[in-house]
Structures are given as C-alpha cells and as structure tokens.
Amino acid sequence: MGHRARSSPHVAAPAAALLLHLLTLAPHHAAVASNPPYTCGAGAPPNIPFCDTGLPIDRRVGDLVARMTVAEKISQLGDESPAVPRLGVPAYKWWSEALHGVSDHGRGVHLSGPLRAATSFPQVILTAASFNPHLWYRIGQVIGVEARAVYNNGQAEGLTFWAPNINVFRDPRWGRGQETPGEDPTVAGKYAAVFVRGVQGYGISGPVNSTDLEASACCKHFTAYDLENWKGVTRYVFDAKVTAQDLEDTYNPPFKSCVEDGHASGIMCSYNRVNGVPTCADYNLLSKTARQNWGFYGYITSDCDAVSIIHDAQGYAKTAEDAVADVLKAGMDVNCGSYVQQHGASALQQGKITEQDIDRALHNLFAVRMRLGLFNGDPRRNRFGDIGPDQVCTQEHQDLALEAALEGIVLLKNDGGALPLSKSTVASLGVVGFNANDATRLLGNYFGPPCATATPLQALQGYVKDTRFAAGCNAAACNVTAIPEAVRVASSADAVVLFMGLDQDQEREEVDRLDLTLPGQQQSLIESVARAAKKPVILVLLCGGPVDVSFAKTNPKIGAILWAGYPGEAGGMAIAQVLFGEHNPGGRLPVTWYPQDFTKVPMTDMRMRADPATGYPGRTYRFYRGPTVFDFGYGLSYSKYSHRFVASGTKPPSMSSIAGLKALEPTATSAAGAAMYEVEAIGAEACERLKFPAVVRVQNHGPMDGKHPVLLFLRWPNATDGSGRPARQLIGFRSLHLRAMQAAHVEFEVSPCKHFSRASEDGRKVIDQGSHFVMVGEDDEFEMSFMP
C-alpha cells in the first residue's frame, strides 16, 4: 500500500445530556485494555432505538445515523473511524487481518498485551492442496474464535477481518498467489464459502442467522486483481482488459460463491481498473452485481489508498472530490485511508455527493457493527461473551495447524522408493538449504506471532540425533554461496534433505517474479549436493508460486521432491513426519506448474483462453495448451489408489422425461455450429430435475493408510472448436481417509445446469448440445448427452 495520511478527528456538536448519561462507552486503551470497546451499556433505556436489541437492525441503524451531524457522518468513512462521544459510540478500526490466522498486520488487533500470539496456519495455497472443505471450515472456525477472544480480552478495536483472498491464481509469477486457494474458480469459491462461514460463526452449510456475527470476513480483491509490479506495471495503475466471458467463468465466480454460499459480510474492491473503470468506482460491479444480483448484505471497503489513486495515480477522477463521489455513488462504503474523510465535506459542498450517499454507506457500516453485537452492551455478557483468552493457542488449535500442513504437502516425485526415510537405517542426516532453519520463512505473509514454531532442522534433529546442517547459500536469492561446505555435509551423511525454494523477498505483495526457475545459484547448489551424496537426495521446496524444477524432475540423483508451500507454525514437524513415513502425503497441486518458457507470455494479458492464431497458450489447466512441469491436481502418495464409477449408483436422467425440455429451442449456435441452450431459458425447475448422483468407488491398495482427495472433472470432446470451452473443468472434490486395502463409495451431485454449462462470449451461461464426459481422475469416465 502507498503512504497513508492519518485522518484528523471530527469533533461532534453537544447533544442531549440525558443520552450521554444513559449510554456507556467502555474504557478503550491502545494495546492492553481490560475491557473491549462497545456501546449501549447497562442502563440504556429501550426508548433509545439504536440500543434496542428487540428492533430490526435496519431501524436501529436508521435511528443512529439520523442522530449524527454531517461532520460526524463523514468522520466514519475511513478505516480509522473516531468515537462519537456524545452518542456513546466508540472508535472503530475496520482493518484487521486473518488470512491464515489472527494477525496484527492491520490496525485493529494488538497482540502486544497479555495475548501475544495466535494460531498460525499454513499459507492458504498449501491448505488448498488438501482439497478438503471440512478442514478449511475448521480453520475458519478457529480464526473466528481466536478473533473474538482477542476482542473480548480488550486487545482489539475491531472485528472486521480482511480475508480471504480469493482472486484466481491466473499467472504463476504473481507475488500474492500464495495467499489464494489456487487457479480453479470452483476450488476458490468453495474455499471462500466455507472459510467465511467458519470465521463468522455459521454452520458449514445451510441457512444462516445473518444478524449474528462472531467475526466478520471480507472477500478480496474484487475483481480481476492478480498483478503487483511486473516490469514497471503496478497494481495501482493497471487496467485489466477482461472479456465478459472470462469475467463470468473465471474472475467473478469465487466472489459470487463467497456472497451467495458463504454469506460474507464484507467485500474489498481492488486497486486495478477493469476495462477502464476503477473497481471501487464501478456501480455495475459493486451495486448491481454484488448487491442486486448476488444479494450481498454487508459493507464494501476499498483497498488501502485505492480511492486516492483514482485521482492521484490513475487520473480517472479529475479532482479529489470527484474520486469521493465516484466511489460513494458506485456503492463503496468505507475507504481504507483518510481520503474520503479529508475530501468528503468539500465533495458535499460542491454538490458532487448528497447526504443520502453518505447515509447509504453508514447504514451498511453500522449494520455490520451491530451484527457483531457491538451495540448490545458489554460483548462479554452476550452471545460470544464466554470466548476468553484461554481459547487462543489451545492444543486443539495447534493440532489443527499441524493437520492442515500434513494434508497439504504434495509429493511430486518419489523414484525407487526414496521416501519415506527409515529412522532405523538413517544413522546420519545431512540437511542443506537456507529454508531449513528459519521459522519465520515457514509462515508466508500476513502472519501473526505464532503459538510455537520449530524449524524443519529442529524437527529432523528429533528423528536423527546425528543431523548435520549447512545453509549452502544466504537466502532464496542465493547470491552468496557456501557450496563446498554443503558438499562436505552431503558426502558424509547416510541421507540428505535439501530445503530450497523461494521466500518473501522473491514473492509477496508488491513483488512479482520475472522468472519461474529457482533464483541465483540454487540449481548449482542442489546439483552439487546431489552428485556428492551417497544416494539420491530429497528436495523439499518451500514456496507459494510454482517453480520450474525440470532439472530435478529428470535428475536420477534427486530421488524425491516435496512441495510444502509455506506450512505455518507446525510446518517443520509436518515435513519431518512426511519424510519419515509417519504421515502418508495426499496433497494435490492447486495450480499448474509451468516451464520457464511461459514467462514469454505478458503478465498483463488477462485472457484465459488460448489463441492458436497468435501462439497465445492460454492460462490454467482449464485453457492452457502447452507443456507443464507438473499438472493441476497432481500429487503422489506412499499408497496406490484406484477409482471407478459405480454404475448402479450413477444415474443420469432421461431428457425426454423432463417436462419442457423437448420444446426448448436453441438460443444460438457456437462458432463450430453446435446448438446452445441458455441455462436461464431451461428454468430452475427443469435444472433441479436434471440433477443426478455420481457414485465413485475409491480403494486404497496400500501399503499405508492415507488421506486421499477424489477429484471429479467434466471433459468436453471438442474444446478446440472455437467455442471457448475449457478442455476440462473440476466440478467436485472430496477428501477421504482410507485404511490400507480399504474401499469406500463417495457420492457427488452432478447438476448439468451448473456443471455442464459454460460462459458464452457475451457472458451468458449456456449448455452445448451433445456429449459431456464426467471423469474421476484419469481412471474412469462416463458420457451424458444433452439432447433436448
């Protein structure tokens, strides 16, 4: 984020002494407050409507906003919203972070008092590799509980957390891809929905009580945001040129799921423009799409300083007041920064906004604070009041951090049974690499102080007493090396494990990569160590984005490759357990790993679909036509698994039996001349009757018990016919735990209107006439013809 000026407090005019006497403003200190901030304390009578919990929230908010002066109203439009003492309204800080655990990176949380840590889960990209929505939900639950505990302990000034990041990981060079659930919109959407439900205190599925929030989650960055700084093009000025087709089937679906399925109470609009319009100033995006079409109920914040750049960097708005008007009229509610607070009054005086524009934003903001229970008296006496500091960093929470790391780790290569290692046969262990002995590097970005950490080196020393270590080079940049020392360690040990990859100097917010290869002299170090070792070495990669390790994939002196992402506070122990066979790896890659040659593609080209005429290869497993290092969904195990459809349980419906389908006329034809049927024309009733079960038999053939993700894809037979169809599309996934030799059945619900449809060029959902193939892994598939 850019430089942010602090807003000056707006002092309100005096009000009725009675109201001041009856409302309680809890004591509120910067870091070690004993009481959480709240209003409407004991003694407030029910005839003060905004304190009356028996009234609908809309009425309570309307009463509160009506009592505020214009200056007080404008003061609330920044992420640091000052107190309104005469109304008993405490200050509020909207910006808190909880990407993979409660963090103190924002303004609202202070882990510097009695509570000094929170559970730090793996970075999201690794958690996504588990393909386990129940795990994602439980992580969200822990974050919601720990967030409320920190607040109840007086160490927070807000309960609005700006997570998850659900932008599709479109380009492998993106520095923030590590924060996301990967490249697939279905996975990102499911992650968004269940994580948000967990954070907000909802069930994993089903109806929600939208008036009660344990904590507030915010889906970001809306939309088509996936570039930081590439060859001088920065996120602040980038204009993403996105087709209606790509917006409909790639960039927006995770946000749609976040709102419709997750019931998120927050959305963050992004820095970039989309087709010329800044997202925070786009009425069609914020008000029409999110609020009207998807039914969003919550507040919309800008990214930090995103309002100022509309004028200062992009030149979209001619004046500061125009920028304020653009965002408020588009549907944004609060500015991360002070720009709207500074220029709101002059925008009002110049007639560029109305007081009603301000009131609309305040209604959404105060509604969220009321849904959090912050206008219901002391929160420690209300619904979430029994969540105390003893519920932070519990053993159960720390065990879940370990479980998440274990489930996400992906085995990419395992030649000749190089893994697992055996404690009985490895008398000495050589550990090489800059990533082996730095606990902070396990955490990725946007992390808070973890409960406890152990580096991979420390964990491995618990398995093999004679463990020798050499860093080999200074950092991921690897521009200062000590290769001879690493070679000495490798040549003297029974087994060697290298910890290489990336770090936050190579990939992070505001930093995109230019190359996909390992930086600096890493490859030379790895190959030197591999040549010197007594037997094939193990390569562990710590990184968020994919790297081209083709050299290691084909080198027989490198026996195994593990990808461990940034595995969080328990990552060192998780890696050790996988290496020594105490856990059977089952993670699958949530992104395609491309070769270095992919860097010829401009990062600024937002097109998803390939263009053979120009040699443009497309993006992600759904559209990319080119060689890969490792495919989306790839991952090995210490066990062998098989999958097949169970014919007796897999029953596609008969088209002729569904009323209305026979009379359905094609709405258009594809570029290849095939008939297309618009999903909207099929209708909700027929779509419901088209749904059918697909039952898959999965067997673990041993030799170890294991957790195994089952991935269900749709394949189109003619993905290259110019229609814009993906080559294949993930339509369902489930994670199973199977004992060695155990078999189990897993049932998926297939919805042709949802799963067989694709986006047409103008963004409509259509189903192509003809064959559609449902696949489970590479093992089995069945055909269903859509022929109304």
Short mmCIF file of N, CA, C and O in Angstrom, two decimals, residues 215-281:
data_model
loop_
_atom_site.label_atom_id
_atom_site.label_comp_id
_atom_site.label_asym_id
_atom_site.label_seq_id
_atom_site.Cartn_x
_atom_site.Cartn_y
_atom_site.Cartn_z
N ALA A 215 -17.29 -12.99 14.04
CA ALA A 215 -16.34 -12.05 13.48
C ALA A 215 -16.78 -11.85 12.03
O ALA A 215 -17.58 -12.63 11.51
N SER A 216 -16.29 -10.82 11.39
CA SER A 216 -16.70 -10.50 10.02
C SER A 216 -15.57 -10.83 9.06
O SER A 216 -14.44 -10.39 9.26
N ALA A 217 -15.88 -11.60 8.02
CA ALA A 217 -14.91 -11.93 6.97
C ALA A 217 -15.17 -11.07 5.75
O ALA A 217 -16.30 -10.64 5.50
N CYS A 218 -14.12 -10.84 4.97
CA CYS A 218 -14.20 -9.93 3.82
C CYS A 218 -13.51 -10.58 2.63
O CYS A 218 -12.31 -10.89 2.70
N CYS A 219 -14.23 -10.79 1.55
CA CYS A 219 -13.64 -11.41 0.37
C CYS A 219 -12.98 -10.35 -0.50
O CYS A 219 -13.60 -9.36 -0.86
N LYS A 220 -11.72 -10.60 -0.85
CA LYS A 220 -10.95 -9.62 -1.61
C LYS A 220 -10.17 -10.35 -2.71
O LYS A 220 -9.98 -11.57 -2.62
N HIS A 221 -9.74 -9.65 -3.76
CA HIS A 221 -9.89 -8.24 -4.10
C HIS A 221 -10.77 -8.22 -5.34
O HIS A 221 -10.37 -8.76 -6.37
N PHE A 222 -11.92 -7.63 -5.24
CA PHE A 222 -12.98 -7.67 -6.25
C PHE A 222 -12.71 -6.58 -7.29
O PHE A 222 -12.83 -5.41 -6.98
N THR A 223 -12.30 -6.90 -8.51
CA THR A 223 -12.16 -8.21 -9.13
C THR A 223 -11.02 -8.15 -10.15
O THR A 223 -10.55 -7.05 -10.49
N ALA A 224 -10.63 -9.32 -10.69
CA ALA A 224 -9.59 -9.42 -11.72
C ALA A 224 -8.30 -8.75 -11.26
O ALA A 224 -7.62 -8.07 -12.01
N TYR A 225 -7.96 -8.98 -9.99
CA TYR A 225 -6.73 -8.44 -9.41
C TYR A 225 -5.73 -9.57 -9.25
O TYR A 225 -5.98 -10.52 -8.51
N ASP A 226 -4.61 -9.49 -9.95
CA ASP A 226 -3.59 -10.54 -9.81
C ASP A 226 -2.27 -10.08 -10.42
O ASP A 226 -1.58 -10.84 -11.07
N LEU A 227 -1.93 -8.83 -10.18
CA LEU A 227 -0.66 -8.29 -10.62
C LEU A 227 -0.20 -7.28 -9.58
O LEU A 227 -0.99 -6.44 -9.12
N GLU A 228 1.08 -7.37 -9.19
CA GLU A 228 1.63 -6.42 -8.21
C GLU A 228 2.49 -5.37 -8.89
O GLU A 228 2.16 -4.20 -8.93
N ASN A 229 3.61 -5.82 -9.42
CA ASN A 229 4.55 -4.93 -10.08
C ASN A 229 5.35 -5.77 -11.04
O ASN A 229 6.30 -6.45 -10.65
N TRP A 230 4.99 -5.73 -12.31
CA TRP A 230 5.64 -6.56 -13.32
C TRP A 230 6.22 -5.65 -14.40
O TRP A 230 5.48 -4.95 -15.09
N LYS A 231 7.52 -5.63 -14.48
CA LYS A 231 8.23 -4.82 -15.49
C LYS A 231 7.75 -3.37 -15.48
O LYS A 231 7.55 -2.76 -16.55
N GLY A 232 7.53 -2.83 -14.28
CA GLY A 232 7.15 -1.43 -14.16
C GLY A 232 5.66 -1.16 -14.20
O GLY A 232 5.23 -0.03 -13.93
N VAL A 233 4.87 -2.16 -14.53
CA VAL A 233 3.41 -2.01 -14.49
C VAL A 233 2.96 -2.36 -13.07
O VAL A 233 3.14 -3.50 -12.63
N THR A 234 2.38 -1.40 -12.36
CA THR A 234 1.99 -1.64 -10.97
C THR A 234 0.49 -1.83 -10.85
O THR A 234 -0.29 -1.40 -11.70
N ARG A 235 0.10 -2.44 -9.75
CA ARG A 235 -1.31 -2.68 -9.47
C ARG A 235 -2.10 -1.38 -9.36
O ARG A 235 -3.31 -1.37 -9.54
N TYR A 236 -1.42 -0.29 -9.01
CA TYR A 236 -2.13 0.97 -8.80
C TYR A 236 -2.64 1.58 -10.09
O TYR A 236 -3.62 2.33 -10.08
N VAL A 237 -1.99 1.28 -11.20
CA VAL A 237 -2.39 1.90 -12.47
C VAL A 237 -2.82 0.88 -13.51
O VAL A 237 -3.28 1.24 -14.60
N PHE A 238 -2.71 -0.41 -13.20
CA PHE A 238 -3.01 -1.45 -14.20
C PHE A 238 -4.48 -1.44 -14.58
O PHE A 238 -5.37 -1.40 -13.73
N ASP A 239 -4.72 -1.47 -15.88
CA ASP A 239 -6.08 -1.57 -16.41
C ASP A 239 -6.26 -2.97 -16.99
O ASP A 239 -5.72 -3.28 -18.05
N ALA A 240 -6.96 -3.82 -16.27
CA ALA A 240 -7.15 -5.21 -16.69
C ALA A 240 -8.22 -5.27 -17.78
O ALA A 240 -9.39 -4.95 -17.53
N LYS A 241 -7.82 -5.68 -18.96
CA LYS A 241 -8.76 -5.84 -20.06
C LYS A 241 -9.33 -7.26 -20.01
O LYS A 241 -8.63 -8.23 -20.29
N VAL A 242 -10.58 -7.35 -19.62
CA VAL A 242 -11.19 -8.65 -19.34
C VAL A 242 -12.45 -8.81 -20.18
O VAL A 242 -13.31 -7.92 -20.19
N THR A 243 -12.58 -9.95 -20.85
CA THR A 243 -13.79 -10.21 -21.63
C THR A 243 -14.95 -10.57 -20.72
O THR A 243 -14.76 -11.02 -19.58
N ALA A 244 -16.16 -10.39 -21.22
CA ALA A 244 -17.35 -10.77 -20.45
C ALA A 244 -17.33 -12.27 -20.16
O ALA A 244 -17.77 -12.72 -19.10
N GLN A 245 -16.80 -13.05 -21.09
CA GLN A 245 -16.72 -14.50 -20.93
C GLN A 245 -15.79 -14.87 -19.77
O GLN A 245 -16.15 -15.67 -18.90
N ASP A 246 -14.60 -14.27 -19.74
CA ASP A 246 -13.65 -14.57 -18.67
C ASP A 246 -14.13 -14.05 -17.32
O ASP A 246 -13.91 -14.68 -16.28
N LEU A 247 -14.78 -12.91 -17.32
CA LEU A 247 -15.31 -12.37 -16.07
C LEU A 247 -16.35 -13.32 -15.49
O LEU A 247 -16.38 -13.59 -14.28
N GLU A 248 -17.19 -13.87 -16.36
CA GLU A 248 -18.29 -14.73 -15.92
C GLU A 248 -17.83 -16.09 -15.44
O GLU A 248 -18.36 -16.62 -14.47
N ASP A 249 -16.82 -16.68 -16.09
CA ASP A 249 -16.50 -18.07 -15.71
C ASP A 249 -15.16 -18.22 -15.00
O ASP A 249 -14.79 -19.33 -14.61
N THR A 250 -14.42 -17.12 -14.79
CA THR A 250 -13.14 -17.24 -14.10
C THR A 250 -12.99 -16.24 -12.96
O THR A 250 -12.80 -16.62 -11.81
N TYR A 251 -13.08 -14.96 -13.26
CA TYR A 251 -12.72 -13.95 -12.27
C TYR A 251 -13.79 -13.72 -11.20
O TYR A 251 -13.47 -13.50 -10.03
N ASN A 252 -15.05 -13.77 -11.57
CA ASN A 252 -16.12 -13.45 -10.61
C ASN A 252 -16.70 -14.63 -9.84
O ASN A 252 -17.23 -14.42 -8.74
N PRO A 253 -16.67 -15.87 -10.35
CA PRO A 253 -17.32 -16.96 -9.60
C PRO A 253 -16.88 -17.13 -8.15
O PRO A 253 -17.73 -17.40 -7.29
N PRO A 254 -15.59 -16.98 -7.79
CA PRO A 254 -15.25 -17.11 -6.36
C PRO A 254 -15.97 -16.09 -5.49
O PRO A 254 -16.38 -16.40 -4.36
N PHE A 255 -16.15 -14.88 -6.00
CA PHE A 255 -16.83 -13.83 -5.23
C PHE A 255 -18.33 -14.11 -5.14
O PHE A 255 -18.96 -13.87 -4.11
N LYS A 256 -18.88 -14.63 -6.21
CA LYS A 256 -20.30 -15.00 -6.21
C LYS A 256 -20.56 -16.07 -5.15
O LYS A 256 -21.52 -15.98 -4.37
N SER A 257 -19.70 -17.08 -5.09
CA SER A 257 -19.84 -18.13 -4.09
C SER A 257 -19.63 -17.58 -2.69
O SER A 257 -20.33 -17.97 -1.74
N CYS A 258 -18.68 -16.69 -2.54
CA CYS A 258 -18.39 -16.08 -1.24
C CYS A 258 -19.63 -15.38 -0.69
O CYS A 258 -19.93 -15.46 0.49
N VAL A 259 -20.37 -14.71 -1.58
CA VAL A 259 -21.56 -13.97 -1.17
C VAL A 259 -22.77 -14.90 -1.04
O VAL A 259 -23.45 -14.92 -0.01
N GLU A 260 -23.06 -15.67 -2.09
CA GLU A 260 -24.29 -16.46 -2.10
C GLU A 260 -24.21 -17.68 -1.18
O GLU A 260 -25.20 -18.02 -0.52
N ASP A 261 -23.07 -18.35 -1.14
CA ASP A 261 -22.94 -19.56 -0.33
C ASP A 261 -22.32 -19.29 1.03
O ASP A 261 -22.68 -19.92 2.02
N GLY A 262 -21.35 -18.36 1.09
CA GLY A 262 -20.67 -18.07 2.33
C GLY A 262 -21.34 -17.00 3.17
O GLY A 262 -21.10 -16.89 4.36
N HIS A 263 -22.18 -16.16 2.53
CA HIS A 263 -22.85 -15.05 3.21
C HIS A 263 -21.83 -14.11 3.86
O HIS A 263 -21.99 -13.67 5.01
N ALA A 264 -20.77 -13.80 3.11
CA ALA A 264 -19.75 -12.88 3.61
C ALA A 264 -20.37 -11.54 3.95
O ALA A 264 -21.28 -11.06 3.26
N SER A 265 -19.85 -10.92 5.00
CA SER A 265 -20.35 -9.61 5.43
C SER A 265 -19.46 -8.48 4.95
O SER A 265 -19.73 -7.31 5.25
N GLY A 266 -18.39 -8.80 4.20
CA GLY A 266 -17.51 -7.78 3.67
C GLY A 266 -16.98 -8.14 2.30
O GLY A 266 -16.80 -9.31 1.97
N ILE A 267 -16.75 -7.12 1.49
CA ILE A 267 -16.08 -7.25 0.19
C ILE A 267 -15.07 -6.11 0.10
O ILE A 267 -15.36 -4.98 0.51
N MET A 268 -13.90 -6.39 -0.44
CA MET A 268 -12.92 -5.34 -0.72
C MET A 268 -12.80 -5.17 -2.23
O MET A 268 -12.55 -6.14 -2.95
N CYS A 269 -12.97 -3.94 -2.70
CA CYS A 269 -12.71 -3.65 -4.11
C CYS A 269 -11.22 -3.35 -4.28
O CYS A 269 -10.54 -2.92 -3.36
N SER A 270 -10.71 -3.62 -5.47
CA SER A 270 -9.27 -3.70 -5.68
C SER A 270 -8.70 -2.39 -6.23
O SER A 270 -9.42 -1.45 -6.56
N TYR A 271 -7.37 -2.34 -6.34
CA TYR A 271 -6.68 -1.16 -6.87
C TYR A 271 -6.91 -0.98 -8.36
O TYR A 271 -7.04 0.14 -8.85
N ASN A 272 -6.87 -2.08 -9.10
CA ASN A 272 -6.82 -2.01 -10.55
C ASN A 272 -8.12 -1.51 -11.16
O ASN A 272 -9.18 -1.50 -10.53
N ARG A 273 -8.01 -1.12 -12.39
CA ARG A 273 -9.21 -0.87 -13.21
C ARG A 273 -9.57 -2.15 -13.96
O ARG A 273 -8.71 -2.99 -14.20
N VAL A 274 -10.82 -2.29 -14.32
CA VAL A 274 -11.26 -3.37 -15.20
C VAL A 274 -11.96 -2.72 -16.38
O VAL A 274 -12.96 -2.01 -16.22
N ASN A 275 -11.37 -2.90 -17.54
CA ASN A 275 -11.89 -2.30 -18.77
C ASN A 275 -12.09 -0.79 -18.61
O ASN A 275 -13.10 -0.23 -19.01
N GLY A 276 -11.09 -0.16 -18.00
CA GLY A 276 -11.06 1.30 -17.90
C GLY A 276 -11.65 1.89 -16.64
O GLY A 276 -11.41 3.06 -16.34
N VAL A 277 -12.42 1.11 -15.88
CA VAL A 277 -13.12 1.66 -14.71
C VAL A 277 -12.50 1.12 -13.43
O VAL A 277 -12.39 -0.10 -13.26
N PRO A 278 -12.07 1.99 -12.49
CA PRO A 278 -11.58 1.50 -11.20
C PRO A 278 -12.66 0.68 -10.52
O PRO A 278 -13.83 1.08 -10.48
N THR A 279 -12.29 -0.47 -9.97
CA THR A 279 -13.32 -1.35 -9.41
C THR A 279 -14.08 -0.68 -8.28
O THR A 279 -15.27 -0.93 -8.10
N CYS A 280 -13.42 0.18 -7.51
CA CYS A 280 -14.10 0.85 -6.39
C CYS A 280 -15.05 1.94 -6.87
O CYS A 280 -15.81 2.50 -6.07
N ALA A 281 -14.99 2.27 -8.16
CA ALA A 281 -15.87 3.29 -8.73
C ALA A 281 -16.84 2.69 -9.75
O ALA A 281 -17.44 3.41 -10.54
#
